[in-house]
Short mmCIF file of N, CA and C and ligand atoms in Angstrom, two decimals:
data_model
loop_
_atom_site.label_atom_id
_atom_site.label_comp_id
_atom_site.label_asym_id
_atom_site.label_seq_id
_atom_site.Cartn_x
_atom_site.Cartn_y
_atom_site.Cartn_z
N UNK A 1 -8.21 -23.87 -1.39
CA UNK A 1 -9.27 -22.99 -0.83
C UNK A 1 -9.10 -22.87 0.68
N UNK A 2 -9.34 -21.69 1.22
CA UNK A 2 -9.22 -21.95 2.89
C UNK A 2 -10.36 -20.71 3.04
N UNK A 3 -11.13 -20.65 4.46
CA UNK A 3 -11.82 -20.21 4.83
C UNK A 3 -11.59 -19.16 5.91
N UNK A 4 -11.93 -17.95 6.06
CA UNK A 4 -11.97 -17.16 6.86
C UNK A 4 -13.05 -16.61 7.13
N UNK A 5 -13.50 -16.65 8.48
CA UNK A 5 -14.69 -16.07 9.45
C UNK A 5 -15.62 -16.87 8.39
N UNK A 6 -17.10 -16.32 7.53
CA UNK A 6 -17.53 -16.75 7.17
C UNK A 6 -17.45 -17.14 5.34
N UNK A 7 -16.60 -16.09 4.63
CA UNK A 7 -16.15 -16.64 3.33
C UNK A 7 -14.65 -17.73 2.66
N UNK A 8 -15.13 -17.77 1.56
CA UNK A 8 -13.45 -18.40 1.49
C UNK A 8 -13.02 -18.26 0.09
N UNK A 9 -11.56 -18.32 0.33
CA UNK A 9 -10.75 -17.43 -0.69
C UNK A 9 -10.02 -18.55 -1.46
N UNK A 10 -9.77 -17.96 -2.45
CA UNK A 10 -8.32 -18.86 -3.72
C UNK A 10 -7.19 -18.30 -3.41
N UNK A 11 -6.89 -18.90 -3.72
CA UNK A 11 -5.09 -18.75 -3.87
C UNK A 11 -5.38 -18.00 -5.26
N UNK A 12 -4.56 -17.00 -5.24
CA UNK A 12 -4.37 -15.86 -6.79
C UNK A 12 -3.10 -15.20 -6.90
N UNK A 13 -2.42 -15.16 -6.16
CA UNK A 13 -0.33 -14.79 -6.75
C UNK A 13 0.35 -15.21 -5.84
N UNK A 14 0.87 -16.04 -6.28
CA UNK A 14 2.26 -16.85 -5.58
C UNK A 14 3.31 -15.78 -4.85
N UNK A 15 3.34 -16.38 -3.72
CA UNK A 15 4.72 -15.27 -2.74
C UNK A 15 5.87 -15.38 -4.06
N UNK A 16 6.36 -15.97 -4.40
CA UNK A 16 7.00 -15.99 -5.16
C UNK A 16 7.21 -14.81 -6.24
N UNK A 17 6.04 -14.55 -6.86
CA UNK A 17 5.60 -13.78 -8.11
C UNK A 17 5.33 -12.71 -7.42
N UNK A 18 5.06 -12.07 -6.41
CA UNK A 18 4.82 -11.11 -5.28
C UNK A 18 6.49 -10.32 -5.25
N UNK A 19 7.23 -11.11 -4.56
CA UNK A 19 8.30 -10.98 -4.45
C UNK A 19 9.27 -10.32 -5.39
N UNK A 20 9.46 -11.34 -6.61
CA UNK A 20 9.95 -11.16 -7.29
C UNK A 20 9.53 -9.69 -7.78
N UNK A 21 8.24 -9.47 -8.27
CA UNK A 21 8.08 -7.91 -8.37
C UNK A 21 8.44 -6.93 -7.56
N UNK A 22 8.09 -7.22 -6.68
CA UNK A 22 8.70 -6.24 -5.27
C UNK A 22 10.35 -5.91 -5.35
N UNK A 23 11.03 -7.04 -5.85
CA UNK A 23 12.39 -6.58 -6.34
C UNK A 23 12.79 -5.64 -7.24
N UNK A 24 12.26 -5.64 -8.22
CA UNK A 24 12.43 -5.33 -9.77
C UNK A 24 11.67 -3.65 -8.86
N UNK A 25 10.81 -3.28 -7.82
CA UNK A 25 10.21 -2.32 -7.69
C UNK A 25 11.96 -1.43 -6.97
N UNK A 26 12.16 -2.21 -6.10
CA UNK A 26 13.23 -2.02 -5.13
C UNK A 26 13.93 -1.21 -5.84
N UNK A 27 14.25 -2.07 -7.49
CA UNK A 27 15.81 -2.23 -8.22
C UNK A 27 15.55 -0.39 -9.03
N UNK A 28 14.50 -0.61 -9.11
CA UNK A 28 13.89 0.93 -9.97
C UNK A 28 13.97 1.84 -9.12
N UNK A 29 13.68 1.93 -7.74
CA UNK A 29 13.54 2.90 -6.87
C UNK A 29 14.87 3.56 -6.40
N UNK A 30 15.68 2.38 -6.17
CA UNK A 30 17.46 2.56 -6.25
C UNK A 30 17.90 3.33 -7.44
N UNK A 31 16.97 3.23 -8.48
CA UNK A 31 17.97 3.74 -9.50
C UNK A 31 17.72 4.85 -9.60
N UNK A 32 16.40 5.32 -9.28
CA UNK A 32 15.82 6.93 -9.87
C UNK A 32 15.69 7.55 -8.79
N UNK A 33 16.84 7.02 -7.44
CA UNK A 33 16.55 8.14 -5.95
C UNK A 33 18.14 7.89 -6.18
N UNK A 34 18.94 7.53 -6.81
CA UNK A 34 20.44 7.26 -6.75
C UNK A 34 21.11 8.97 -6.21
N UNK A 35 22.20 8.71 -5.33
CA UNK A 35 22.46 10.29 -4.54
C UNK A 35 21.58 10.95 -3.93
N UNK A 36 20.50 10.24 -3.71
CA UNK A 36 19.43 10.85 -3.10
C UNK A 36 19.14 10.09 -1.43
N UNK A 37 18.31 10.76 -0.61
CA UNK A 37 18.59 9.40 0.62
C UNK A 37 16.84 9.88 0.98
N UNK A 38 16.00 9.02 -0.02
CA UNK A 38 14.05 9.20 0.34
C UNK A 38 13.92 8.94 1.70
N UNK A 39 12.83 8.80 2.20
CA UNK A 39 12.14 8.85 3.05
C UNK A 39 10.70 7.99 2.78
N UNK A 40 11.21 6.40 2.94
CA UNK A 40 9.35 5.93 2.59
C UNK A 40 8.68 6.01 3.92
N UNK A 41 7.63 6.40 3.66
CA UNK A 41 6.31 6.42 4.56
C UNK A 41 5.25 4.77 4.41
N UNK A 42 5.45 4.09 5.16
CA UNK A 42 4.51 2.51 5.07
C UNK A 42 3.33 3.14 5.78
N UNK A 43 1.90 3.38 5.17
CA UNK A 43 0.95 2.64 5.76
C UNK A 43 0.29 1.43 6.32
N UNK A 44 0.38 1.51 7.58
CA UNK A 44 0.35 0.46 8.58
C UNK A 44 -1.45 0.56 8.17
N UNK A 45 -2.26 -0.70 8.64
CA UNK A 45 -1.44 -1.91 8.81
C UNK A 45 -0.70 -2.64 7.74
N UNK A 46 -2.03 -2.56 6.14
CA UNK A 46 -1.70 -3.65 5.11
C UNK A 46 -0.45 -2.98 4.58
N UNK A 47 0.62 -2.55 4.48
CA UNK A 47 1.76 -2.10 3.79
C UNK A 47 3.17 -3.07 4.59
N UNK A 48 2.92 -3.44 5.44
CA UNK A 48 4.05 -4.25 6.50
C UNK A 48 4.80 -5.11 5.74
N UNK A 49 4.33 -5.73 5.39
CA UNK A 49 5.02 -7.02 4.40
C UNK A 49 5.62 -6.97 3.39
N UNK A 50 4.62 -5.83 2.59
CA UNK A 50 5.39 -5.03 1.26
C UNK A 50 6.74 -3.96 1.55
N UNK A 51 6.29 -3.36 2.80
CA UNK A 51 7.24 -2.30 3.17
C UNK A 51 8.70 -3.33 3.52
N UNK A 52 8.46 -4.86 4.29
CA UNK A 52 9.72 -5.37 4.79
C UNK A 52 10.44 -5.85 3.37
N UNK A 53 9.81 -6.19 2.33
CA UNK A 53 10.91 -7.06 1.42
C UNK A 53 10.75 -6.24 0.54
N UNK A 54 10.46 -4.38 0.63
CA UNK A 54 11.19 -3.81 -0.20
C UNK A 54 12.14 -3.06 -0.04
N UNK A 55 12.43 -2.77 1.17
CA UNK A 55 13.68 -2.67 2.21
C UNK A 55 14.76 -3.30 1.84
N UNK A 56 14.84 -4.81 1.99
CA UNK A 56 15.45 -5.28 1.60
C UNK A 56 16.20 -5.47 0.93
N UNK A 57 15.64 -5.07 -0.56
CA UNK A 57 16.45 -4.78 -2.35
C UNK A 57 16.27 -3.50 -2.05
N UNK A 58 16.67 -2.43 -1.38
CA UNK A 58 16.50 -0.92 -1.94
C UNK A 58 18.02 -1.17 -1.36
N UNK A 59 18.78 -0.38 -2.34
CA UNK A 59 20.22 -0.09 -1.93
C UNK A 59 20.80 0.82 -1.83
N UNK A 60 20.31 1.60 -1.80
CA UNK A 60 20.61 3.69 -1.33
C UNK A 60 20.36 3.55 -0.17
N UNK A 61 21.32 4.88 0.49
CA UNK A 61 20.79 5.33 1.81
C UNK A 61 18.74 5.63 1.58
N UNK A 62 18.52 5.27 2.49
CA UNK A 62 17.16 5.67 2.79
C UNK A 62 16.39 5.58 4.63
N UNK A 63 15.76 6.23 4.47
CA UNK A 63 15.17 6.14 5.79
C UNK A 63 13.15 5.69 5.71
N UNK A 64 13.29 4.37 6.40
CA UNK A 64 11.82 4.65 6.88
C UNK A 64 10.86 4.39 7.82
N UNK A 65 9.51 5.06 7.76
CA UNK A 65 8.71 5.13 9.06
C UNK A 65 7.25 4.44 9.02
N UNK A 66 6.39 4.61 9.97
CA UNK A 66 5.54 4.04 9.47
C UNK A 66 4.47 4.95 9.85
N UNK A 67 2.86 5.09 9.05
CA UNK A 67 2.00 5.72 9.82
C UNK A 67 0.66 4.96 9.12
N UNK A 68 -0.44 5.85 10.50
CA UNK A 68 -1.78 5.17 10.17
C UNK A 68 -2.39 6.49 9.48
N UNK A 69 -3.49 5.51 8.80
CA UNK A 69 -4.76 6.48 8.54
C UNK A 69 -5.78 6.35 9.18
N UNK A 70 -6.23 7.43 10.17
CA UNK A 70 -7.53 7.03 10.85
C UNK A 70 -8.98 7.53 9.66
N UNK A 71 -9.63 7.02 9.88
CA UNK A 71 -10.77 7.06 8.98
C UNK A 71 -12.34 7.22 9.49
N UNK A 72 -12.92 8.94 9.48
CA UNK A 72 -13.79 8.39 10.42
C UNK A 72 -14.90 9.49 9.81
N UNK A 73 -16.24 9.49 10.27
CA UNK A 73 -17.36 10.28 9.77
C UNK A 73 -17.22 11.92 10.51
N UNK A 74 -17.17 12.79 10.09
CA UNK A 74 -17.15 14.33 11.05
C UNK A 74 -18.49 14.04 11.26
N UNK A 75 -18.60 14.77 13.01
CA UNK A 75 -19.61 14.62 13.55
C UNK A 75 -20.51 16.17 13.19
N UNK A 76 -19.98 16.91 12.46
CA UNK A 76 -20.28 18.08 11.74
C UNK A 76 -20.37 18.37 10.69
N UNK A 77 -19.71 17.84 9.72
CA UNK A 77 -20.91 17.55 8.39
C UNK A 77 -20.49 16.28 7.94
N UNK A 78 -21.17 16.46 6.41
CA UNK A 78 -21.77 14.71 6.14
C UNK A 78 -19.84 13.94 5.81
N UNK A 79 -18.94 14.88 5.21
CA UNK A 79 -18.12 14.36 4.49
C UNK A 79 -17.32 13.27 5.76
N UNK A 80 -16.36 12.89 5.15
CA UNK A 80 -15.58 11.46 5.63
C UNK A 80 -14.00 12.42 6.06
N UNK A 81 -13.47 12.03 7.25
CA UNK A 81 -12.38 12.94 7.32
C UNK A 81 -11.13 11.66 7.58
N UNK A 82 -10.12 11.75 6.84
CA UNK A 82 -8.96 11.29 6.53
C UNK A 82 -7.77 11.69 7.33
N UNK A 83 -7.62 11.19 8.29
CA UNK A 83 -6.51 11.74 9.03
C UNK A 83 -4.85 11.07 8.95
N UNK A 84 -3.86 11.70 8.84
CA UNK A 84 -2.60 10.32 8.94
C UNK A 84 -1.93 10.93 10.07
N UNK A 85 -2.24 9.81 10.49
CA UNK A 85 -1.10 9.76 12.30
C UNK A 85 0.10 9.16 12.66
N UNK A 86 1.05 9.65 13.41
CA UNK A 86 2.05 8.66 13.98
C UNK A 86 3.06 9.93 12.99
N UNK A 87 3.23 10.80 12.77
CA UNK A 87 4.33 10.94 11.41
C UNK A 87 5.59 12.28 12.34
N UNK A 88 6.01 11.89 13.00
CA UNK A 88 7.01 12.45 13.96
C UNK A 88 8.23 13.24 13.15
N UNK A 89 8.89 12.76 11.83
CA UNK A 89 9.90 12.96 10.81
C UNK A 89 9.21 14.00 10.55
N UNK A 90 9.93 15.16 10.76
CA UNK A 90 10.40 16.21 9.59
C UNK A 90 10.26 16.28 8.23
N UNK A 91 9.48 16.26 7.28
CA UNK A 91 9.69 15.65 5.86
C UNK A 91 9.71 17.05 4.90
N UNK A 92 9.91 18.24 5.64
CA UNK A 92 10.53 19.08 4.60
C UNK A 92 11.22 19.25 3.94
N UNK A 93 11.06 19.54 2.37
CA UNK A 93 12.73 19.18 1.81
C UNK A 93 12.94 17.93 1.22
N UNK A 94 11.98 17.03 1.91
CA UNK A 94 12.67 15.35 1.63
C UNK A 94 11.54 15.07 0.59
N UNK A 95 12.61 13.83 0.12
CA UNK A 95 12.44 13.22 -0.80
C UNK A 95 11.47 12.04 -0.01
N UNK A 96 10.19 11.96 -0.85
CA UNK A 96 9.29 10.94 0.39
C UNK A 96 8.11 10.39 -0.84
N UNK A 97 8.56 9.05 -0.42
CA UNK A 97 7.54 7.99 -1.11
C UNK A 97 6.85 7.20 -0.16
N UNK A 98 4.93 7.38 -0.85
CA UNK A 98 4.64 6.26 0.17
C UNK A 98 4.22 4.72 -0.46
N UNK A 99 4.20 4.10 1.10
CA UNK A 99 4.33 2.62 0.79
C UNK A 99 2.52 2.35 0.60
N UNK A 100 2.03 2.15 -0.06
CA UNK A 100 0.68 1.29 0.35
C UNK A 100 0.14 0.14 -0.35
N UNK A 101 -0.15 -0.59 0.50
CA UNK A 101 -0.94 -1.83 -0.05
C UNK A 101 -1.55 -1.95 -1.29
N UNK A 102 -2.37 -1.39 -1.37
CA UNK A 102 -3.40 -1.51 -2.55
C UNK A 102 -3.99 -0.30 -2.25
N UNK A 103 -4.34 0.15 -3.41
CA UNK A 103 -5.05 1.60 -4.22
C UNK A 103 -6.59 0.96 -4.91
N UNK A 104 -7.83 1.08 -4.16
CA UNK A 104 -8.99 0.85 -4.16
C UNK A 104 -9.92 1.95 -4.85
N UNK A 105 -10.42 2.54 -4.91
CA UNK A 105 -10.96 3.79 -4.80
C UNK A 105 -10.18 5.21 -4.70
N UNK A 106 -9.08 5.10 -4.31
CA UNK A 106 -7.83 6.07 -4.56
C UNK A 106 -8.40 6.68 -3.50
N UNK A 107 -9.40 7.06 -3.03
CA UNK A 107 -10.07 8.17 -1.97
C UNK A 107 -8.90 8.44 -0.72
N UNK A 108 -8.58 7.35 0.00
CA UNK A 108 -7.69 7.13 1.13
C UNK A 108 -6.41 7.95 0.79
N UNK A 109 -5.67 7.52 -0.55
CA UNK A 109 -4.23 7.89 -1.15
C UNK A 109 -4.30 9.64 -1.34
N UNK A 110 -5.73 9.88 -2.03
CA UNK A 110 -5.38 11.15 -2.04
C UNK A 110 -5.62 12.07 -1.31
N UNK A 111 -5.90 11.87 -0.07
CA UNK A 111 -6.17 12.21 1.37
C UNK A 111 -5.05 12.16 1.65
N UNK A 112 -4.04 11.23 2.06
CA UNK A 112 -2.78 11.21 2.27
C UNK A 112 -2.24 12.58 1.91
N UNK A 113 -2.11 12.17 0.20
CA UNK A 113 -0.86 13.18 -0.39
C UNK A 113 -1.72 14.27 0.07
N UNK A 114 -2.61 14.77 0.16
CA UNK A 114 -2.91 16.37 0.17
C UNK A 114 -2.40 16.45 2.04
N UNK A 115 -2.57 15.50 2.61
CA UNK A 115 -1.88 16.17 4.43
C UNK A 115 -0.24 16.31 3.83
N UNK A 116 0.39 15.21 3.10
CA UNK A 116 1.66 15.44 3.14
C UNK A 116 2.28 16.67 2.84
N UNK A 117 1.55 17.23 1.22
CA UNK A 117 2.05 18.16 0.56
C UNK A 117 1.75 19.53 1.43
N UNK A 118 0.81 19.43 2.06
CA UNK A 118 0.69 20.72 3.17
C UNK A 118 2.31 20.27 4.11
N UNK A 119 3.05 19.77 4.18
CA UNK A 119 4.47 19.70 4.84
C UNK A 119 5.50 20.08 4.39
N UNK A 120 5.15 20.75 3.01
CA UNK A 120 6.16 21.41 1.80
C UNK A 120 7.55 19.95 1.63
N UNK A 121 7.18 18.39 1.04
CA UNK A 121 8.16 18.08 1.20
C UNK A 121 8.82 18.33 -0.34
N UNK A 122 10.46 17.91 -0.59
CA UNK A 122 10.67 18.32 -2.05
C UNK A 122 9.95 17.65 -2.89
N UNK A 123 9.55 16.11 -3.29
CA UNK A 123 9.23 15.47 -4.00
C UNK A 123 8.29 14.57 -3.07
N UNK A 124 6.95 14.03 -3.98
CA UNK A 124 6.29 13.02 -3.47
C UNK A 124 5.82 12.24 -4.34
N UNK A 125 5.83 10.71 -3.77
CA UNK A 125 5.57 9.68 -4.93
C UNK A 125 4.89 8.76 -4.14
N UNK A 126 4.34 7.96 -5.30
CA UNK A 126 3.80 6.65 -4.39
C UNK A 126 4.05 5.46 -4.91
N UNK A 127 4.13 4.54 -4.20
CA UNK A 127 4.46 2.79 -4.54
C UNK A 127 3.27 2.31 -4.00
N UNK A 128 2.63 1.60 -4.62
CA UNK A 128 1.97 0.88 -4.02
C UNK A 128 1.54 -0.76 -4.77
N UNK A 129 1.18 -1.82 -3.91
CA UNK A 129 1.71 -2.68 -4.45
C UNK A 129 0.30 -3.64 -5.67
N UNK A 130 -0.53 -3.40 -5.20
CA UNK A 130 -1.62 -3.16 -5.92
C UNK A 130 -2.42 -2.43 -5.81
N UNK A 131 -2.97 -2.39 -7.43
CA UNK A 131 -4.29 -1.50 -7.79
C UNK A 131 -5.22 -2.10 -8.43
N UNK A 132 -6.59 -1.46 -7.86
CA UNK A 132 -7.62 -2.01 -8.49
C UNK A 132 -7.83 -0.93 -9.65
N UNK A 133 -7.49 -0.90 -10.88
CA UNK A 133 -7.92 0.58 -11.66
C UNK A 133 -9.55 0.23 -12.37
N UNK A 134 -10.39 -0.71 -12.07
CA UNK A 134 -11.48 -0.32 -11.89
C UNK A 134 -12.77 0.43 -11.66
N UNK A 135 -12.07 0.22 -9.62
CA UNK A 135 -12.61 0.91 -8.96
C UNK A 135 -11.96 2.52 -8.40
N UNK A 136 -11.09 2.86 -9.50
CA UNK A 136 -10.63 4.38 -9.16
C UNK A 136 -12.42 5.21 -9.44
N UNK A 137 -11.65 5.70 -8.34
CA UNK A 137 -12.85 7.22 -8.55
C UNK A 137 -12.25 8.29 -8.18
N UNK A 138 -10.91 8.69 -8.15
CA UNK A 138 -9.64 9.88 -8.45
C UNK A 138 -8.81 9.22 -9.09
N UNK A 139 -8.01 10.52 -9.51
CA UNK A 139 -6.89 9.99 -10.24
C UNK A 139 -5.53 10.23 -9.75
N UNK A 140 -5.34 8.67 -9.42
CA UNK A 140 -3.71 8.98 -8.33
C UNK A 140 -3.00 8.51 -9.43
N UNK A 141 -1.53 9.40 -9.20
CA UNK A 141 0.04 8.89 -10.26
C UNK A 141 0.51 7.69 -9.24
N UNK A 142 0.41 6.36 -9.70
CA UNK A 142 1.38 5.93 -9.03
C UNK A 142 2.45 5.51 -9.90
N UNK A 143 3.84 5.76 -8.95
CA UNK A 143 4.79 6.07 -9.60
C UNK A 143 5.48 4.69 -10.01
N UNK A 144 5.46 3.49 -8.89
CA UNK A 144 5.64 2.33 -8.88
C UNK A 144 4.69 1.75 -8.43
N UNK A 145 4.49 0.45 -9.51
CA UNK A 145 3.05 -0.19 -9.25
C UNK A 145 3.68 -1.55 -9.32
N UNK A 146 3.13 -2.55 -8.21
CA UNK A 146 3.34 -3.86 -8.68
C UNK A 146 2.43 -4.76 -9.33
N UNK A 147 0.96 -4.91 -9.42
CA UNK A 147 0.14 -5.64 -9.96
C UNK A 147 -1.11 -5.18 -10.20
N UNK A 148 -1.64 -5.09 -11.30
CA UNK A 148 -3.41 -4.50 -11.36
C UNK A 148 -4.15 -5.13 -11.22
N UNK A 149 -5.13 -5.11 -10.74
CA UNK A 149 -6.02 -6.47 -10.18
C UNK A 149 -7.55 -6.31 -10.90
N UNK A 150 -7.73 -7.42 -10.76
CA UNK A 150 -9.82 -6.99 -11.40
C UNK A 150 -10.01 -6.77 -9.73
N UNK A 151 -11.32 -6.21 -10.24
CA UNK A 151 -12.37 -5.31 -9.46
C UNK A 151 -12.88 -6.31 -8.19
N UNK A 152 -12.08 -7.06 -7.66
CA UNK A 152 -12.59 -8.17 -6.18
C UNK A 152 -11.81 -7.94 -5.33
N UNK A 153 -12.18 -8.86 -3.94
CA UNK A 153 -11.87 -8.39 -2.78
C UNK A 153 -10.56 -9.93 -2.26
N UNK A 154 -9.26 -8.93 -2.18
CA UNK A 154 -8.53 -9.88 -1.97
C UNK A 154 -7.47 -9.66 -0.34
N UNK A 155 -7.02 -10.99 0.12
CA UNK A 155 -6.22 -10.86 0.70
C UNK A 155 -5.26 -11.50 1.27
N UNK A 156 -4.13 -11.43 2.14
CA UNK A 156 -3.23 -11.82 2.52
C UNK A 156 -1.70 -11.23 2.39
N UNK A 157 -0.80 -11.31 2.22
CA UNK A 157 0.43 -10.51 2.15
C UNK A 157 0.42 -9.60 2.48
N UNK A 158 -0.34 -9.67 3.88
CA UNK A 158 -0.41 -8.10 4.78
C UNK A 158 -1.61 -7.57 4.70
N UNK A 159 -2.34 -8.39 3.72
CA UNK A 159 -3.79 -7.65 3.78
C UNK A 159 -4.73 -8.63 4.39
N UNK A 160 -5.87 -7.87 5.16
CA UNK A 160 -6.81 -8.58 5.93
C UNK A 160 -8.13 -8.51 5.36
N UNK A 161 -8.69 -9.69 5.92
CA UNK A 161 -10.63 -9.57 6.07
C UNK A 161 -11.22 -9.79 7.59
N UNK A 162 -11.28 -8.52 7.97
CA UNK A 162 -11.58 -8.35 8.67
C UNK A 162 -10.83 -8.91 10.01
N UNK A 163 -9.73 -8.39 9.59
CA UNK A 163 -8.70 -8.57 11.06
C UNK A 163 -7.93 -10.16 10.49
N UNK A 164 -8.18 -10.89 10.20
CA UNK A 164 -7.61 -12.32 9.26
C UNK A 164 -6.77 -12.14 8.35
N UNK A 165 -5.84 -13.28 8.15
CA UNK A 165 -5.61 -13.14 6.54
C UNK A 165 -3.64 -12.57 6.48
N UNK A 166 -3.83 -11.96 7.66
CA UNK A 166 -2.51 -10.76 6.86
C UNK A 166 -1.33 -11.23 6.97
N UNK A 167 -1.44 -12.89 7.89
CA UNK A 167 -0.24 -13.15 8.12
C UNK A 167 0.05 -14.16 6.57
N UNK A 168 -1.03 -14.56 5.97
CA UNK A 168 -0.75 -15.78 4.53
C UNK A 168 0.12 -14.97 3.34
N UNK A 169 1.06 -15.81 2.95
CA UNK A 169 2.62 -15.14 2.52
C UNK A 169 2.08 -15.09 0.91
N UNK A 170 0.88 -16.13 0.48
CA UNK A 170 0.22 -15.73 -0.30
C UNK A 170 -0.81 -14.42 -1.02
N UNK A 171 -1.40 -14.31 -2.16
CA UNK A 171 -2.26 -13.39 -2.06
C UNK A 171 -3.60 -14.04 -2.63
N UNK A 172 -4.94 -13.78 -1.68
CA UNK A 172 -5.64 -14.69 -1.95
C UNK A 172 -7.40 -13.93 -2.44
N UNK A 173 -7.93 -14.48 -3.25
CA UNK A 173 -9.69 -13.70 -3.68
C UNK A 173 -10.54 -14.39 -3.12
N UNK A 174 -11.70 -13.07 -3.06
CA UNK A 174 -12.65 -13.88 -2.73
C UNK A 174 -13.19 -15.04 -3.69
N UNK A 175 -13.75 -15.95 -2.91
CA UNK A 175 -14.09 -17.30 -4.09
C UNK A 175 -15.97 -16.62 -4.27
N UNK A 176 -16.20 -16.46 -5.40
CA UNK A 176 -17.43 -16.18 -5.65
C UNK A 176 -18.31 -17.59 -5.97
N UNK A 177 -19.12 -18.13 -5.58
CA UNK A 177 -19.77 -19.61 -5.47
C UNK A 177 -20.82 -19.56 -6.81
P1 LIG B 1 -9.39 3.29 -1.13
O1 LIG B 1 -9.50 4.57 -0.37
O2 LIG B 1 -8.37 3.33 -2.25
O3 LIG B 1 -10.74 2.84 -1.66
O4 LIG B 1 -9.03 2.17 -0.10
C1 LIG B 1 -7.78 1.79 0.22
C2 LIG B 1 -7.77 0.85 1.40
O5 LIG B 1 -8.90 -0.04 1.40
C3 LIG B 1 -6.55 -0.05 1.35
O6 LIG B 1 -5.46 0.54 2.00
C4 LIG B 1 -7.05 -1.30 2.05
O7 LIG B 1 -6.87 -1.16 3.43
C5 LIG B 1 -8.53 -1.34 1.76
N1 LIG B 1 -8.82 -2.25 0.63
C6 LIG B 1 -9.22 -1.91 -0.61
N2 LIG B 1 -9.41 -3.00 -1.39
C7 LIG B 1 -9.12 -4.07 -0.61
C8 LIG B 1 -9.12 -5.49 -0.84
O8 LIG B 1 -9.43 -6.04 -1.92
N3 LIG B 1 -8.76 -6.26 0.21
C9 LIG B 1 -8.41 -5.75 1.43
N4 LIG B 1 -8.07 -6.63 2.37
N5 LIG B 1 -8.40 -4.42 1.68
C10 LIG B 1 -8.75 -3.59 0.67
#
């Protein structure tokens, strides 16, 4: 058990078991972009960790970048506006998968793909490394998935609580008392 700010979490998937999937994601992605040279997109921040050790096992040419999502209320009407920043690459034409952490509510992801696909790229996919399919309230394809999770609040392996957390190589839940 270890504690952050005021809750505290379990240990719930071994770097190990993390990893190892993240390979087998790598080994698939190599195979079905083969002659192809993608373009992953990492959402920064929680995607860092996932994005470095799937780099790693991907063995095609590929290129990748990183970007944010800013997330904020329009000061003009009620809805929530989804912005992705930092994205300098050209991605017309290209072959472009994105990296993300975990798929919550899908709301964020499909905000994404709709800025991307306004960029006319050829193909778009997503990896992401968990999902809560719970708490979907759209319906995103993801194309590569590494783990489905129940419906709680977890973190570490790049993911935070509240700024904490993202450096533990573990992946960790909240402990409910
Ligand atoms: P969505 O729009 O799918 O609801 O939210 C996606 C984002 O919410 C993720 O990229 C992540 O930043 C955050 N998020 C969702 N669930 C969790 C969780 O269990 N733990 C952490 N640390 N972040 C989460």
């Amino acid at each position: 058990m270890i504690q952050l700010h005021d809750k505290q979490f379990e240990i719930f998937i071994k770097q190990e078991i993390i990893e190892d999937k993240i390979r087998q994601m790598a080994q698939e992605i190599s195979k079905d972009y083969e002659g192809k040279c993608p373009i992953f997109l990492a959402i920064l921040n929680g995607s860092f960790l996932f994005a470095a050790e799937l780099m790693k096992s991907v063995s095609i040419d590929c290129e990748i970048t990183f970007l944010r999502v800013s997330s904020y209320h329009s000061t003009t009407s009620t809805g929530k506006i989804t912005e992705v920043l930092g994205l300098k690459e050209d991605i017309t034409d290209r072959d472009v998968i994105i990296l993300e952490d975990i798929i919550d509510t899908g709301l964020t992801m499909a905000k994404i793909q709709e800025q991307l696909l306004g960029k006319n790229p050829k193909s778009l996919k997503v990896a992401s490394l968990f999902q809560k399919p719970e708490a979907l309230k759209t319906p995103i394809d993801i194309a590569y998935l590494g783990f489905e999770l129940e419906n709680r609040f977890v973190l570490g392996y790049g993911l935070d609580y509240d700024g904490l957390g993202r450096n533990l190589p573990d992946l960790y839940v909240l402990h409910e008392a």
